[in-house]
Tab-separated table of C-alpha atoms in Angstrom:
chain	number	residue	atom	x	y	z
S	63	MET	CA	166.882	61.924	77.913
S	64	ARG	CA	164.880	61.988	74.657
S	65	THR	CA	164.054	58.286	75.017
S	66	ALA	CA	162.683	58.899	78.507
S	67	TYR	CA	160.652	61.851	77.218
S	68	HIS	CA	159.033	59.816	74.448
S	69	GLU	CA	158.284	56.919	76.767
S	70	GLN	CA	156.568	59.259	79.225
S	71	LEU	CA	154.627	60.984	76.446
S	72	ASP	CA	153.479	57.592	75.170
S	73	THR	CA	152.240	56.792	78.682
S	74	LEU	CA	150.377	60.095	78.773
S	75	ASN	CA	148.751	59.356	75.414
S	76	LEU	CA	147.660	55.921	76.639
S	77	ILE	CA	145.898	57.597	79.566
S	78	LEU	CA	144.226	60.075	77.214
S	79	GLY	CA	143.087	57.218	74.981
S	80	GLU	CA	141.575	55.434	77.979
S	81	MET	CA	139.744	58.643	78.900
S	82	CYS	CA	138.270	58.831	75.385
S	83	GLU	CA	137.102	55.252	75.717
S	84	LEU	CA	135.429	56.032	79.046
S	85	ALA	CA	133.688	59.087	77.589
S	86	GLY	CA	132.371	56.984	74.704
S	87	THR	CA	131.109	54.288	77.045
S	88	ALA	CA	129.397	56.905	79.192
S	89	MET	CA	127.687	58.421	76.156
S	90	ALA	CA	126.598	55.004	74.900
S	91	ARG	CA	125.026	54.206	78.281
S	92	ALA	CA	123.507	57.674	78.620
S	93	THR	CA	121.926	57.321	75.189
S	94	GLN	CA	120.518	53.939	76.164
S	95	ALA	CA	119.048	55.467	79.343
S	96	LEU	CA	117.572	58.319	77.308
S	97	LEU	CA	115.938	56.135	74.652
S	98	GLN	CA	114.635	53.531	77.085
S	99	ALA	CA	113.843	55.790	80.077
S	100	ASP	CA	116.061	53.472	82.111
S	101	LEU	CA	116.692	55.059	85.505
S	102	ALA	CA	119.194	52.417	86.642
S	103	ILE	CA	121.461	53.044	83.656
S	104	ALA	CA	121.151	56.822	84.048
S	105	GLU	CA	122.176	56.534	87.699
S	106	GLU	CA	125.077	54.294	86.714
S	107	VAL	CA	126.407	56.981	84.363
S	108	ILE	CA	125.875	59.759	86.891
S	109	SER	CA	127.608	57.906	89.720
S	110	GLY	CA	130.409	56.527	87.553
S	111	THR	CA	132.562	59.633	87.189
S	112	ASP	CA	135.309	58.654	89.657
S	113	LYS	CA	137.392	56.775	87.083
S	114	MET	CA	137.401	59.742	84.685
S	115	THR	CA	138.410	62.085	87.520
S	116	GLU	CA	141.231	59.712	88.489
S	117	LEU	CA	142.535	59.443	84.910
S	118	SER	CA	142.307	63.196	84.401
S	119	ALA	CA	144.414	63.774	87.511
S	120	ARG	CA	146.953	61.154	86.374
S	121	ALA	CA	147.199	62.741	82.925
S	122	GLU	CA	147.784	66.204	84.350
S	123	GLU	CA	150.370	64.841	86.791
S	124	GLN	CA	152.184	63.102	83.926
S	125	ALA	CA	152.121	66.268	81.805
S	126	PHE	CA	153.502	68.410	84.625
S	127	ALA	CA	156.216	65.827	85.281
S	128	LEU	CA	157.257	66.033	81.638
S	129	LEU	CA	157.444	69.816	81.875
S	130	ALA	CA	159.390	69.772	85.124
S	131	LEU	CA	161.771	66.887	84.542
S	132	GLN	CA	162.430	66.664	80.805
S	133	ALA	CA	163.239	70.311	79.960
S	134	PRO	CA	161.242	70.093	76.710
S	135	VAL	CA	162.398	72.004	73.657
S	136	ALA	CA	159.947	73.594	71.198
S	137	GLY	CA	158.645	70.445	69.496
S	138	ASP	CA	158.404	68.546	72.765
S	139	LEU	CA	156.643	71.439	74.457
S	140	ARG	CA	154.072	71.444	71.647
S	141	GLY	CA	153.269	67.813	72.388
S	142	ILE	CA	152.864	68.370	76.129
S	143	VAL	CA	150.704	71.488	75.804
S	144	SER	CA	148.473	69.751	73.254
S	145	ALA	CA	148.114	66.764	75.574
S	146	MET	CA	147.052	69.048	78.435
S	147	GLN	CA	144.431	70.617	76.171
S	148	ILE	CA	143.177	67.145	75.243
S	149	VAL	CA	142.628	66.402	78.943
S	150	GLY	CA	140.166	69.309	79.012
S	151	ASP	CA	138.427	68.147	75.837
S	152	VAL	CA	137.890	64.607	77.099
S	153	ASP	CA	136.749	65.843	80.495
S	154	ARG	CA	134.122	67.916	78.716
S	155	MET	CA	132.999	64.920	76.640
S	156	GLY	CA	132.448	62.982	79.842
S	157	ALA	CA	130.501	65.901	81.321
S	158	LEU	CA	128.244	66.064	78.253
S	159	ALA	CA	127.423	62.359	78.583
S	160	LEU	CA	126.581	63.091	82.212
S	161	HIS	CA	124.180	65.866	81.124
S	162	VAL	CA	122.353	63.408	78.834
S	163	ALA	CA	121.972	60.916	81.695
S	164	LYS	CA	120.648	63.646	83.980
S	165	VAL	CA	117.917	64.562	81.475
S	166	ALA	CA	116.879	60.898	81.347
S	167	ARG	CA	116.773	60.784	85.152
S	168	ARG	CA	114.849	64.049	85.471
S	169	ARG	CA	112.070	62.883	83.135
S	170	HIS	CA	111.804	59.341	84.527
S	171	PRO	CA	109.473	57.413	84.499
S	172	ALA	CA	108.424	59.229	81.328
S	173	LYS	CA	110.652	59.248	78.266
S	174	ALA	CA	112.391	62.573	77.652
S	175	LEU	CA	112.080	62.168	73.877
S	176	PRO	CA	108.977	62.124	71.683
S	177	GLU	CA	108.855	59.035	69.509
S	178	GLU	CA	109.508	60.911	66.254
S	179	VAL	CA	112.981	62.070	67.324
S	180	ASN	CA	114.210	58.753	68.765
S	181	GLY	CA	115.874	57.795	65.496
S	182	TYR	CA	117.835	61.047	65.406
S	183	PHE	CA	119.200	60.528	68.894
S	184	ALA	CA	119.965	56.852	68.333
S	185	GLU	CA	122.116	57.862	65.358
S	186	MET	CA	123.662	60.836	67.164
S	187	GLY	CA	124.572	58.508	70.014
S	188	ARG	CA	126.118	56.012	67.603
S	189	LEU	CA	128.163	58.756	65.941
S	190	ALA	CA	129.289	60.175	69.281
S	191	VAL	CA	130.586	56.788	70.408
S	192	GLN	CA	132.293	56.231	67.052
S	193	MET	CA	133.984	59.633	67.297
S	194	SER	CA	135.232	58.949	70.814
S	195	GLU	CA	136.698	55.648	69.603
S	196	ASN	CA	138.288	57.353	66.597
S	197	ALA	CA	139.723	60.060	68.861
S	198	ARG	CA	141.190	57.330	71.094
S	199	ASP	CA	142.784	55.641	68.088
S	200	VAL	CA	144.174	58.934	66.770
S	201	ILE	CA	145.747	59.781	70.133
S	202	ARG	CA	147.429	56.392	70.216
S	203	SER	CA	148.530	56.305	66.575
S	204	GLN	CA	149.401	60.009	66.165
S	205	ASN	CA	148.343	59.517	62.529
S	206	PRO	CA	147.755	62.937	60.895
S	207	ASP	CA	145.441	61.617	58.156
S	208	GLU	CA	143.189	59.883	60.690
S	209	ALA	CA	143.162	63.037	62.810
S	210	VAL	CA	141.869	65.092	59.887
S	211	ARG	CA	139.183	62.509	59.080
S	212	LEU	CA	137.485	63.136	62.440
S	213	GLN	CA	135.981	66.190	60.757
S	214	ASP	CA	133.957	63.937	58.418
S	215	ASP	CA	132.097	62.358	61.334
S	216	ASP	CA	131.434	65.813	62.758
S	217	ASP	CA	129.833	66.867	59.467
S	218	ALA	CA	127.437	63.923	59.797
S	219	MET	CA	126.608	64.962	63.378
S	220	ASP	CA	125.969	68.543	62.256
S	221	ASP	CA	123.597	67.296	59.543
S	222	LEU	CA	121.587	65.322	62.086
S	223	HIS	CA	121.474	68.327	64.390
S	224	ARG	CA	120.135	70.553	61.603
S	225	HIS	CA	117.485	68.015	60.620
S	226	LEU	CA	116.418	67.767	64.244
S	227	PHE	CA	115.497	71.439	64.171
S	228	THR	CA	113.246	70.915	61.169
S	229	VAL	CA	111.197	68.546	63.348
S	230	LEU	CA	111.083	71.067	66.199
S	231	MET	CA	109.977	73.882	63.890
S	232	ASP	CA	107.277	71.845	62.201
S	233	ARG	CA	103.814	73.268	62.793
S	234	ASP	CA	102.615	69.768	63.668
S	235	TRP	CA	104.865	69.629	66.757
S	236	SER	CA	102.444	68.706	69.525
S	237	HIS	CA	104.666	67.868	72.482
S	238	GLY	CA	104.811	71.251	74.167
S	239	VAL	CA	107.562	73.598	75.269
S	240	ALA	CA	109.215	71.341	77.876
S	241	ALA	CA	109.836	68.575	75.363
S	242	ALA	CA	111.109	71.103	72.803
S	243	VAL	CA	113.577	72.462	75.372
S	244	ASP	CA	114.784	68.958	76.244
S	245	VAL	CA	115.269	68.042	72.592
S	246	THR	CA	117.119	71.312	71.920
S	247	LEU	CA	119.456	70.860	74.885
S	248	LEU	CA	120.097	67.196	74.158
S	249	GLY	CA	120.876	67.914	70.519
S	250	ARG	CA	123.386	70.509	71.669
S	251	TYR	CA	125.037	68.052	74.063
S	252	TYR	CA	125.665	65.547	71.259
S	253	GLU	CA	126.867	68.261	68.892
S	254	ARG	CA	129.342	69.595	71.454
S	255	PHE	CA	130.562	66.059	72.244
S	256	ALA	CA	131.424	65.683	68.557
S	257	ASP	CA	133.060	69.126	68.471
S	258	HIS	CA	135.433	68.139	71.271
S	259	ALA	CA	136.361	64.939	69.428
S	260	VAL	CA	137.254	67.086	66.409
S	261	LEU	CA	139.308	69.372	68.634
S	262	ILE	CA	141.231	66.318	69.822
S	263	GLY	CA	141.991	65.502	66.196
S	264	ARG	CA	143.218	69.059	65.616
S	265	ARG	CA	145.430	68.893	68.681
S	266	VAL	CA	146.926	65.522	67.722
S	267	LEU	CA	147.641	66.856	64.242
S	268	PHE	CA	149.427	69.825	65.782
S	269	GLN	CA	151.348	67.488	68.093
S	270	ALA	CA	152.477	65.352	65.185
S	271	THR	CA	153.135	67.965	62.498
S	272	GLY	CA	153.011	71.460	63.976
S	273	LYS	CA	150.258	72.277	61.466
S	274	THR	CA	146.571	73.097	61.600
S	275	PRO	CA	144.241	70.895	59.494
S	276	GLU	CA	144.002	73.687	56.916
S	277	GLN	CA	147.780	73.928	56.609
S	278	PHE	CA	148.163	70.150	56.541
S	279	LEU	CA	145.598	69.728	53.748
S	280	GLU	CA	147.265	72.446	51.663
S	281	VAL	CA	150.491	70.451	51.420
S	282	SER	CA	148.922	66.962	51.302
């Protein structure tokens, strides 16, 4: 019975890892559409949500099957509940990539971003993709140390987000209110994408150890 449970949980984690990979790919493409004002790529991201929806449904079905068929005890139940929470986190990451693509589409044929903030968003996009890949690897490995390290990437994303606001608040900003609103919203989308990757790390750590990152670091 326990062998069957672990095999099914491994299958669930593989699905969650694939979802993380899809979210990262979507954000990479959305960032490309944003920086290049590429309508075709933006439309590709916007219309390409079926696979994520399919995987999300499969993951939830697998989680419910584990609950119904395996009679999980406390530690097992922790793993299943955490996995179900991860489904929500990855779904949200995919939705945030979709929001970025929609901004690129709305402003086409113009670029949504003023030239002076392109570098910030190129780096935020790179970090977002890296974090989705790290989240995928953490889900698959269940490695507590790697799960905690996701916070380091989030700190880098937060720094970029703060610096972005110094550009927006500069008295020399000459791009008007609409551009400022776009930049503010887009910065928030990338920041929240990173936050959900960190939440995945927290949930995997709880799956693996029953501890929060703070508790884990205290005894490490």
